[in-house]
């Protein structure tokens, strides 16, 4: 709708900020005008229209902030914005492969990072998620997710200038960068929290603070606990001001109160601060939690989506090259909503974690049965065009089993028993389980639990290397069959994450098979959180073993490298809603076709410990009539046999068959 007054206001604001709206700033002006109406509606729907009630109109301030942010954006970033806009949904490309890493545990500090870039390039990684770098009190940091200063790089990593210099080097090398905005909470050492503790009412309103337990008790009754073992409940007592404050995560992470427009505008300024550091993708941490309401779980509320849409529109106007990743690790139906719904389809978060698929791969690996995974695809395929997933096998967090009971039931299992088995299998208590992981955040009331452990340890490499899985043969060492099985599982898991569609995000260390690190147990700042077992400190002498033929490191690294190379070489692996899931008539085998440039690639994954038989009819079922299939993974070609004969897949084998 044409809104004369609003558009005139924008024009006047642009001119007073000395923009050349008929010249170089024309595209920005167009983005502003085209989105102004929606922006205003989104803003007013949360914060109301205070125009006329005060001299300072917060919506006008928001418009001015957009203009200022755009003005301050470096010409190099504006140029990159324009290039990305020309490409459209640039993040759906098969050319991007990510890795998530802790700068200190990977390279020591920011200054050392540039010298590690060649290692990443050798692997094929060109996108980095740097785990939180901004100031966070040691011992109460939640791995950096308890931020005490959103603008100051923590001294243990280095300085803001070193960060900027790394960004420049990465950009020059054609690499992309992602960092987090921890939107839901701050550390209790943040300046706002300190002022609130000291009794400053203005800053107490930045948080959810209560004089007594009345409302906290009501909220606690419906809010699920996130860390029931280490931080039960969702409120903490603050003796300094004699109040209760909402702390959904740890007691030292205070939830921000987004009903207060001052909180929104302060956090939006932080978002823009990151955008103007040249960040390509902003990971919005824990967006499901940003709105709270009595009588609800305080997760995934409609207002949380409105706030995300508002942020998306602001970013699109002022710093359009920065895409948004919503870290919503919630039930599959809820995850989908973060891509936007109704008029906002593909206008909320550009990217979300495919946490359901990730967990279901672990499900299939433990059970050898892919039916639950298949049952989930109907839902996951609803993802809109122009958005994408982060596809991954492991990350710094635990593995949650939060997919729907109905998906488990569709595969013929009892949901409670099924999850119980998975928890026992991965924590190693199930008899004969090769996995060495641990249960994370066990809720004694509900028996819910998630799983910690590194990719390698969960796939059995830790036990295999220790000789615990030997069959009594003289086969100790890295050549024993149990080691090979573990490696095959690792590569199978990575292959599915890489080929599925979305930006693959490796977790550092997994490319050379780091097993669990138990040293966190003696660090009081970490011992209460077993997620640290799968966050390794890189020993470069271990990573160097990737150059030693036949070593475990070399076998995993080169297979990962080959997978990345393959994915980049085949256009069908970009994410264009070009996937068809198959029912390969064998419950142990998951399969999908990726379509592109007139070609069809059948990706098949045998999750079983035994060979799997699939009738050749599989390739004809979709209406194709190939005479031969070419496996891009092994390089081998096979003649397609008659319908009643079988293609045989070895245990944990996968294949990428192109039809000939
Ligand atoms: C996200 C992070 C996790 C952190 C939590 C609280 O889920 O990935 O590591 O504990 O947010 O900030």
CSV table of N, CA and C and ligand atoms in Angstrom, one decimal, residues 142 145 182 185 227 249-250 253 283 285-286 327 396-397 531 535, ligand 1:
chain,number,residue,atom,x,y,z
A,142,UNK,N,29.1,-20.3,29.9
A,142,UNK,CA,28.3,-21.1,29.0
A,142,UNK,C,29.0,-21.1,27.6
A,145,UNK,N,28.2,-18.0,25.7
A,145,UNK,CA,26.8,-17.6,25.5
A,145,UNK,C,26.2,-16.8,26.7
A,182,UNK,N,23.7,-13.3,20.9
A,182,UNK,CA,23.0,-14.0,22.0
A,182,UNK,C,21.9,-13.1,22.4
A,185,UNK,N,19.5,-13.5,26.2
A,185,UNK,CA,19.9,-13.1,27.6
A,185,UNK,C,21.3,-12.5,27.6
A,227,UNK,N,18.2,-26.7,31.7
A,227,UNK,CA,19.4,-27.4,32.3
A,227,UNK,C,18.9,-27.9,33.7
A,249,UNK,N,18.2,-20.3,31.1
A,249,UNK,CA,19.3,-21.2,30.9
A,249,UNK,C,20.0,-21.4,32.2
A,250,UNK,N,21.3,-20.9,32.4
A,250,UNK,CA,22.0,-21.0,33.7
A,250,UNK,C,21.6,-19.8,34.6
A,253,UNK,N,22.7,-16.4,33.4
A,253,UNK,CA,22.2,-15.9,32.1
A,253,UNK,C,20.8,-15.3,32.3
A,283,UNK,N,24.1,-15.8,13.5
A,283,UNK,CA,23.4,-16.9,14.1
A,283,UNK,C,22.7,-16.3,15.3
A,285,UNK,N,21.0,-16.8,18.4
A,285,UNK,CA,21.0,-17.8,19.5
A,285,UNK,C,19.7,-17.9,20.1
A,286,UNK,N,19.2,-19.1,20.3
A,286,UNK,CA,18.0,-19.4,21.1
A,286,UNK,C,16.8,-18.5,20.8
A,327,UNK,N,18.7,-20.2,15.4
A,327,UNK,CA,19.1,-21.4,16.1
A,327,UNK,C,17.9,-21.9,17.0
A,396,UNK,N,28.6,-28.0,18.8
A,396,UNK,CA,29.1,-27.9,20.2
A,396,UNK,C,28.0,-28.3,21.3
A,397,UNK,N,26.8,-28.4,20.8
A,397,UNK,CA,25.7,-28.8,21.8
A,397,UNK,C,25.5,-30.3,21.8
A,531,UNK,N,28.8,-31.2,27.9
A,531,UNK,CA,29.0,-30.8,26.5
A,531,UNK,C,30.5,-30.5,26.2
A,535,UNK,N,34.2,-30.8,22.9
A,535,UNK,CA,34.7,-29.6,22.4
A,535,UNK,C,36.2,-29.6,22.6
B,1,LIG,C1,22.2,-22.1,22.4
B,1,LIG,C2,23.7,-22.5,22.4
B,1,LIG,C3,24.0,-23.3,23.6
B,1,LIG,C4,23.8,-22.4,24.8
B,1,LIG,C5,22.3,-21.8,24.8
B,1,LIG,C6,22.1,-20.7,25.7
B,1,LIG,O1,21.4,-23.2,22.4
B,1,LIG,O2,24.0,-23.3,21.2
B,1,LIG,O3,25.4,-23.7,23.6
B,1,LIG,O4,24.0,-23.1,26.0
B,1,LIG,O5,22.0,-21.3,23.5
B,1,LIG,O6,22.7,-19.5,25.3
